[in-house]
Each structure stands twice: as structure tokens, then as C-alpha cells.
GROMACS .gro file of C-alpha atoms in nm:
model
   80
    1MET     CA    1  -0.494  -0.749   2.081
    2ASN     CA    2  -0.461  -0.383   2.095
    3ALA     CA    3  -0.641  -0.151   1.862
    4GLN     CA    4  -0.453   0.038   1.601
    5LEU     CA    5  -0.549   0.361   1.437
    6MET     CA    6  -0.524   0.375   1.060
    7ILE     CA    7  -0.645   0.593   0.761
    8GLN     CA    8  -0.876   0.354   0.565
    9PRO     CA    9  -0.697   0.172   0.289
   10SER     CA   10  -1.019   0.253   0.068
   11SER     CA   11  -0.918   0.617   0.071
   12PHE     CA   12  -0.610   0.564  -0.138
   13ILE     CA   13  -0.776   0.372  -0.406
   14ASP     CA   14  -0.926   0.675  -0.632
   15ALA     CA   15  -0.622   0.849  -0.719
   16ASP     CA   16  -0.325   0.633  -0.595
   17ILE     CA   17  -0.400   0.287  -0.724
   18GLN     CA   18  -0.313   0.156  -1.091
   19MET     CA   19  -0.369  -0.161  -1.284
   20LYS     CA   20  -0.026  -0.222  -1.477
   21MET     CA   21   0.065  -0.505  -1.703
   22VAL     CA   22   0.319  -0.731  -1.589
   23ARG     CA   23   0.412  -1.036  -1.770
   24GLY     CA   24   0.079  -1.043  -1.968
   25LEU     CA   25  -0.133  -1.007  -1.648
   26TYR     CA   26  -0.311  -0.679  -1.490
   27LEU     CA   27  -0.177  -0.633  -1.145
   28PHE     CA   28  -0.252  -0.382  -0.886
   29LYS     CA   29   0.022  -0.126  -0.812
   30PHE     CA   30   0.072   0.190  -0.631
   31SER     CA   31   0.114   0.516  -0.817
   32ASP     CA   32   0.453   0.678  -0.792
   33VAL     CA   33   0.333   0.915  -0.560
   34LEU     CA   34   0.183   0.675  -0.305
   35GLN     CA   35   0.501   0.432  -0.351
   36ASP     CA   36   0.717   0.753  -0.269
   37ARG     CA   37   0.488   0.857   0.020
   38LEU     CA   38   0.527   0.481   0.147
   39GLU     CA   39   0.907   0.496   0.145
   40SER     CA   40   0.905   0.854   0.299
   41LEU     CA   41   0.696   0.725   0.568
   42ASN     CA   42   0.914   0.412   0.621
   43GLU     CA   43   1.205   0.610   0.669
   44LYS     CA   44   1.060   0.833   0.915
   45GLN     CA   45   0.946   0.542   1.099
   46ARG     CA   46   1.309   0.382   1.104
   47ALA     CA   47   1.424   0.721   1.242
   48SER     CA   48   1.142   0.716   1.499
   49CYS     CA   49   1.009   1.066   1.376
   50LEU     CA   50   0.639   0.980   1.285
   51ASN     CA   51   0.372   1.191   1.424
   52PRO     CA   52   0.047   1.014   1.519
   53ASP     CA   53  -0.115   1.110   1.192
   54GLU     CA   54   0.174   0.966   0.983
   55GLU     CA   55   0.140   0.667   1.171
   56ALA     CA   56  -0.224   0.616   1.082
   57GLU     CA   57  -0.139   0.672   0.729
   58LEU     CA   58   0.140   0.438   0.726
   59THR     CA   59  -0.065   0.179   0.870
   60GLY     CA   60  -0.352   0.237   0.626
   61ILE     CA   61  -0.082   0.225   0.332
   62LEU     CA   62   0.079  -0.103   0.461
   63GLU     CA   63  -0.266  -0.286   0.496
   64LEU     CA   64  -0.352  -0.179   0.143
   65ASP     CA   65  -0.019  -0.323   0.031
   66ARG     CA   66  -0.095  -0.662   0.219
   67ILE     CA   67  -0.439  -0.654   0.037
   68PHE     CA   68  -0.269  -0.609  -0.327
   69THR     CA   69  -0.014  -0.841  -0.253
   70LEU     CA   70  -0.288  -1.123  -0.187
   71LEU     CA   71  -0.472  -1.015  -0.475
   72ASN     CA   72  -0.179  -1.011  -0.726
   73ALA     CA   73  -0.072  -1.347  -0.583
   74LYS     CA   74  -0.439  -1.485  -0.684
   75ILE     CA   75  -0.411  -1.344  -1.004
   76ILE     CA   76  -0.102  -1.502  -1.076
   77VAL     CA   77  -0.178  -1.845  -0.937
   78GLU     CA   78  -0.507  -1.829  -1.141
   79SER     CA   79  -0.351  -1.734  -1.490
   80ALA     CA   80  -0.103  -2.033  -1.452
   0.00000   0.00000   0.00000
């Protein structure tokens, strides 16, 4: 296993995370700004144009996305 640098996912929580009502449930969502940034970084990654700081940022955002996917899945399951 190799170490990977990333921006801590918790650094995005204050300004870039929202709770939105989806089908009667409050789920975790990225703000439009963070979602746009994720898409921009993904495009740069596909073009092999990311610098090391952007790689660390993308890694942190993707980790936060995985965490929210798990939490949202648990919210949905527990509401059923």
C-alpha cells in the first residue's frame, strides 16, 4: 500500500456541503461550486494535466464523495 497525499475531506465541510431534501429525505450533497470543481479536476486528470496540489485536492474531494455516498445509502436504507 502506498501513501497518497490529499486535502483533508473535512476542510470542505463548512462551505461546500449542503443537506438537500431528496424524495422526502435529507441527504448530503456537494455545493454547485464544489461539484463544478470536482468535474474540472476530473477533466484535467483525464487530460493528464493535474499538478500535485490539484491531485491532493481531487483525492480529498473523492474521499468525501465516497463518505457521503455511504452515509446517504444508510439514510435511505434506514428510512425504508
